[in-house]
Tab-separated table of C-alpha atoms in Angstrom:
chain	number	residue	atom	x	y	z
A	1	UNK	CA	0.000	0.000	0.000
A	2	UNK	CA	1.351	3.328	-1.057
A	3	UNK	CA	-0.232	5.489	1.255
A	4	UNK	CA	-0.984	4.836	4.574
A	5	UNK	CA	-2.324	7.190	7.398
A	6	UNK	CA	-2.906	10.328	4.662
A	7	UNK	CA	1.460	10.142	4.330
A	8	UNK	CA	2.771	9.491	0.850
A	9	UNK	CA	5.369	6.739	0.198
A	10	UNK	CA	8.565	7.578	-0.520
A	11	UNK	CA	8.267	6.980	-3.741
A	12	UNK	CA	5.693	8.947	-4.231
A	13	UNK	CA	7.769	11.628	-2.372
A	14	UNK	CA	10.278	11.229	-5.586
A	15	UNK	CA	7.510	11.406	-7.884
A	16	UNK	CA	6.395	14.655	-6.673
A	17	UNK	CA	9.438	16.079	-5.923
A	18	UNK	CA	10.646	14.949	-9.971
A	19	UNK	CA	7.534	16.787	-10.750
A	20	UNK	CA	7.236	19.899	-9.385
A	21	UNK	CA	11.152	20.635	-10.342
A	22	UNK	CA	10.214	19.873	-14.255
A	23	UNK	CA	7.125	22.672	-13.525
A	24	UNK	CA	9.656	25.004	-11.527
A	25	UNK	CA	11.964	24.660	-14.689
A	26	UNK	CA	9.270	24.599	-17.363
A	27	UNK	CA	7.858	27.929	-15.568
A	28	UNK	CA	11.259	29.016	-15.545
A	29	UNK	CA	12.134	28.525	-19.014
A	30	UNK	CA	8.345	30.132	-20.386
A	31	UNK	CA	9.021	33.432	-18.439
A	32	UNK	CA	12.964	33.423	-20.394
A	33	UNK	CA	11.046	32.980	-23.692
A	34	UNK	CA	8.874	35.985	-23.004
A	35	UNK	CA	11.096	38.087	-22.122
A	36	UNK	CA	13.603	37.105	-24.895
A	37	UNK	CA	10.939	37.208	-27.902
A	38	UNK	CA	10.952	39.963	-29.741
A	39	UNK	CA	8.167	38.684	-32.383
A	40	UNK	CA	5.273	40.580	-30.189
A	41	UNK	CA	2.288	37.936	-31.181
A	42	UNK	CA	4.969	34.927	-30.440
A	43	UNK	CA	5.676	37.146	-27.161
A	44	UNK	CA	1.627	36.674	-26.417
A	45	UNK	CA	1.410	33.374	-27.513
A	46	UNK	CA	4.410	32.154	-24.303
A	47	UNK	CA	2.729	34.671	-22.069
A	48	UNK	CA	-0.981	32.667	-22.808
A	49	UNK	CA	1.076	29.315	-22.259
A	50	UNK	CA	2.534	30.767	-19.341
A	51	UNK	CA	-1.211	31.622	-17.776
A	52	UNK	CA	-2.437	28.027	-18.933
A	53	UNK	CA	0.277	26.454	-16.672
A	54	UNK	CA	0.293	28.667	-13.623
A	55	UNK	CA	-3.860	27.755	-14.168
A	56	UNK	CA	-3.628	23.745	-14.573
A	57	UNK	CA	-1.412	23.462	-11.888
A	58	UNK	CA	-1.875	26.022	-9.488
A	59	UNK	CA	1.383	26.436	-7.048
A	60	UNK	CA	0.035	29.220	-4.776
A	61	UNK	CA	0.864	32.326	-7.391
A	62	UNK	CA	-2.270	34.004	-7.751
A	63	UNK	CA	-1.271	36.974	-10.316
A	64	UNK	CA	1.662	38.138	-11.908
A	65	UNK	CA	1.682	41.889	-12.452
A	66	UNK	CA	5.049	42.173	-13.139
A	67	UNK	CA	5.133	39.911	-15.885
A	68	UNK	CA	1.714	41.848	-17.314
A	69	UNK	CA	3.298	45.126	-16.951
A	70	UNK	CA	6.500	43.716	-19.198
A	71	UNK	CA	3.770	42.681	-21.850
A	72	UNK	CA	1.700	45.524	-21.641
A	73	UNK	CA	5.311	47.794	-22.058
A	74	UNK	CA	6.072	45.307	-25.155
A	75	UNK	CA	2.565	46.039	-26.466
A	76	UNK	CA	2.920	49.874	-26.349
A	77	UNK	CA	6.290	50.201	-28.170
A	78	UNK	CA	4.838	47.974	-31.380
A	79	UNK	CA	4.366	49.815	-34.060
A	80	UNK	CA	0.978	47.653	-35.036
A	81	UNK	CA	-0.776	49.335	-31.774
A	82	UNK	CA	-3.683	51.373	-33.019
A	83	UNK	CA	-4.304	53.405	-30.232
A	84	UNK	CA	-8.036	54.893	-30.623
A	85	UNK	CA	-9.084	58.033	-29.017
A	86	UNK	CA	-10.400	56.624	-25.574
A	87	UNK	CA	-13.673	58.441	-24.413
A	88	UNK	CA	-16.190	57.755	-21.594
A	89	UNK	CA	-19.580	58.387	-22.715
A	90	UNK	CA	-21.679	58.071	-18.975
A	91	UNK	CA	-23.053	54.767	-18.373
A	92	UNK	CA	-21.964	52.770	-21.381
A	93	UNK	CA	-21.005	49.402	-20.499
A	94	UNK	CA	-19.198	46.650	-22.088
A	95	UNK	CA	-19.313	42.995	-20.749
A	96	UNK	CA	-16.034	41.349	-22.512
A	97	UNK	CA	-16.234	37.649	-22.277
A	98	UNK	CA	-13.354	35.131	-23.506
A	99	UNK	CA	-15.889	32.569	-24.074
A	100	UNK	CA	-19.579	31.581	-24.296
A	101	UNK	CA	-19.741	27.912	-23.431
A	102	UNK	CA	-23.381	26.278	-23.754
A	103	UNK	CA	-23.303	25.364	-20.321
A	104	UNK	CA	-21.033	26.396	-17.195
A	105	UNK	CA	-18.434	29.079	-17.145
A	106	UNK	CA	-19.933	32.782	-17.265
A	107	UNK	CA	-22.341	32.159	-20.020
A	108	UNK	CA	-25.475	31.844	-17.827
A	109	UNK	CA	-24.487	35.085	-16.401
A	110	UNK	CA	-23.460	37.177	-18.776
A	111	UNK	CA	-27.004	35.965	-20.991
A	112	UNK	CA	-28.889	37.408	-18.263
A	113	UNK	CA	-26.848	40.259	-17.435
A	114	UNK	CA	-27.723	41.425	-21.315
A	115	UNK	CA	-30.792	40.374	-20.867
A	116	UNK	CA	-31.604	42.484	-17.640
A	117	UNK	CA	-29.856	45.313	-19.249
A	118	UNK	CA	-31.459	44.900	-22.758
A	119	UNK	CA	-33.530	47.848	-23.111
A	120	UNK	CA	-31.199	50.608	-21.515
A	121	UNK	CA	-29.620	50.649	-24.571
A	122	UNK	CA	-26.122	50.912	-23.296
A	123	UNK	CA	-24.900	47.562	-22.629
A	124	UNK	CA	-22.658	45.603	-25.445
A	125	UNK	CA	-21.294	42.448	-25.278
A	126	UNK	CA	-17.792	41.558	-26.384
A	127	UNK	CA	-16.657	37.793	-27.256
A	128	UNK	CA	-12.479	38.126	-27.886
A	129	UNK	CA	-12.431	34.010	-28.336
A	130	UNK	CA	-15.170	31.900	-29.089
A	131	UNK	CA	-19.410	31.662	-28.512
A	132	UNK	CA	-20.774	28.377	-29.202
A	133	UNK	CA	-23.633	28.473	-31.797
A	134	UNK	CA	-26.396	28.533	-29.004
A	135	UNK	CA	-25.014	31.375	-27.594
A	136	UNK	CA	-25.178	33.090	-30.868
A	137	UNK	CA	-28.549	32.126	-31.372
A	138	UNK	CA	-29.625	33.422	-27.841
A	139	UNK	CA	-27.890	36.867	-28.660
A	140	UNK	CA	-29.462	37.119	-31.563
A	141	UNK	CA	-33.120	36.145	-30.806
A	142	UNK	CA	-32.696	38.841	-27.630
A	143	UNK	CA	-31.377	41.388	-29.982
A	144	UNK	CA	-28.786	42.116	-27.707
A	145	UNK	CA	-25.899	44.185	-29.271
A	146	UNK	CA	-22.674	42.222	-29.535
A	147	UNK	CA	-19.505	41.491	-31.148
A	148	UNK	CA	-17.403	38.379	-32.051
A	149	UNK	CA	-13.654	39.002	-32.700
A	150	UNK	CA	-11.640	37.348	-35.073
A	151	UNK	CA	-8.476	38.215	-34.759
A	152	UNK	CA	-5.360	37.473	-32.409
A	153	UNK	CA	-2.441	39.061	-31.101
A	154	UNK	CA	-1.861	41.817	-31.314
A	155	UNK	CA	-4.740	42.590	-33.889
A	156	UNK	CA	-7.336	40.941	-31.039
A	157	UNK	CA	-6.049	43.966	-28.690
A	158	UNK	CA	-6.380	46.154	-31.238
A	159	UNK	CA	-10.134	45.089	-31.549
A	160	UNK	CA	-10.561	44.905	-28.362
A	161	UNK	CA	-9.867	48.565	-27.780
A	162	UNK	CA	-11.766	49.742	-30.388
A	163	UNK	CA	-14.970	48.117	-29.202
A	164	UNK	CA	-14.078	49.537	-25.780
A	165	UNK	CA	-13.272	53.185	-26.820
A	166	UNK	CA	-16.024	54.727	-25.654
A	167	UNK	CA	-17.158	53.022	-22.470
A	168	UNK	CA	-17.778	54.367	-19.107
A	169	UNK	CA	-17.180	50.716	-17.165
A	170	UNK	CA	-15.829	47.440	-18.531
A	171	UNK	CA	-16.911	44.266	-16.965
A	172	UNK	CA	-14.585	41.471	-17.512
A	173	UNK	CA	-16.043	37.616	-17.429
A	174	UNK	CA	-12.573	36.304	-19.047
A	175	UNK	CA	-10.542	32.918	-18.826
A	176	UNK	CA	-7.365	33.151	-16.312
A	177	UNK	CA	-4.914	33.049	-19.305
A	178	UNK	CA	-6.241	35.718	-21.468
A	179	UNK	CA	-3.729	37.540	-21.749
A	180	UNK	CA	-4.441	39.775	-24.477
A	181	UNK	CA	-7.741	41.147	-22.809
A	182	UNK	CA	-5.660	41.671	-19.742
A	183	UNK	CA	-3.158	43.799	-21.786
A	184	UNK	CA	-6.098	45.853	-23.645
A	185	UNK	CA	-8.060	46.358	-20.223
A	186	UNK	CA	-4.431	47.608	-18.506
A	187	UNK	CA	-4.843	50.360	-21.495
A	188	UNK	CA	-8.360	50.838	-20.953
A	189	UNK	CA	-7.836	51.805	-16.881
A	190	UNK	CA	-4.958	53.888	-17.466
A	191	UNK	CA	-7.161	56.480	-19.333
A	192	UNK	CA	-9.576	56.128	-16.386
A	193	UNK	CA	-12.418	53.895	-17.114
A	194	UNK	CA	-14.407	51.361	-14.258
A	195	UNK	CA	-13.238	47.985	-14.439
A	196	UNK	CA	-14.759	45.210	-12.630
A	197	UNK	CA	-13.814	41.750	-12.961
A	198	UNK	CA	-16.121	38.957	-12.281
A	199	UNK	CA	-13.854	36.725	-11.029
A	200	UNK	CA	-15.219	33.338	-10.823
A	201	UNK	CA	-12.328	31.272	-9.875
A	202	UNK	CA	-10.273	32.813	-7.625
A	203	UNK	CA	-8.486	30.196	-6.186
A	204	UNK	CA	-6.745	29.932	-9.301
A	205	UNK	CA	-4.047	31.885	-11.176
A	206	UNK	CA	-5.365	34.504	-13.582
A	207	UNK	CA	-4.175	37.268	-15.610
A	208	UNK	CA	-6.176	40.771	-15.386
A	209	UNK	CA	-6.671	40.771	-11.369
């Protein structure tokens, strides 16, 4: 019997302890490739990876602002930035939402939040990865104003601030490793807009806290 009395074996010891130094060095060798790349969407794609792992196998780091703040700095010197006049016109809102599952995750939520909100007129809804097709179909038979990006990288931040231009408050229902709604948002609150994020797994690791 391996473990007796809630105590590993010793070999399970090893196997843990073989484990968690391949992680330490994986980690290690994820943050050296984003700060070495110099190809900005390659530079998002490690820093995505990087929230995926800190995510799937959560080690007691709960955010990483430094590392965001590197990104966001990398993100501001590229030339393929299109930097939109950023206004606040009272009251506009913008729910931005990595994904619309057809069940679980924020979906449920941020249905009914549109829903609620329908007829105020100042509510949009913004989808940076993916809404399955009966999400779609729900927006559409609600007639509740929304947008589905297609783009990535840099390009998807670029989108993202464009749809976000003009709002008074963002709300953010976003996956942990979404890094390149993290980056936009960091834009978006520096000119002075409301963010709230819906954070429904905080005992995780996620990028935009």
């Amino acid at each position: 019997m391996n473990n007796v009395g809630g105590k590993h074996s010793p070999q399970n010891e090893e196997h843990i302890s073989r484990f968690r130094d391949s992680y330490n060095k994986l980690i290690a060798w994820t943050i050296s490739r984003i700060l070495a790349e110099k190809d900005l969407n390659r530079l998002l794609d490690f820093a995505e990876f990087y929230g995926e792992l800190r995510c799937a196998n959560f080690d007691g780091i709960y955010q990483d602002n430094e590392l965001e703040a590197f990104v966001q700095l990398a993100v501001l010197k590229s030339k393929h930035l299109h930097l939109p006049a950023l206004t606040r016109n009272e009251g506009e809102t913008v729910l931005v939402a990595s994904v619309l599952y057809e069940f679980g995750g924020h979906s449920k939520i941020v249905l009914n939040w549109m829903e609620a909100f329908r007829e105020k007129g100042q509510h949009r809804l913004l989808v940076t990865r993916l809404a399955m097709s009966s999400c779609i179909k729900a927006l559409e038979e609600q007639q509740i104003i929304h947008h589905l990006c297609a783009s990535r990288g840099i390009e998807l931040i670029n989108e993202i601030l464009a749809y976000c231009a003009t709002a008074d408050q963002i709300v953010l229902h976003t996956n942990p490793a979404d890094i390149a709604t993290a980056i936009a948002v960091r834009i978006l609150a520096q000119s002075g807009k409301t963010i709230i994020f819906f954070n429904h797994a905080d005992h995780l690791f996620s990028f935009g806290i």
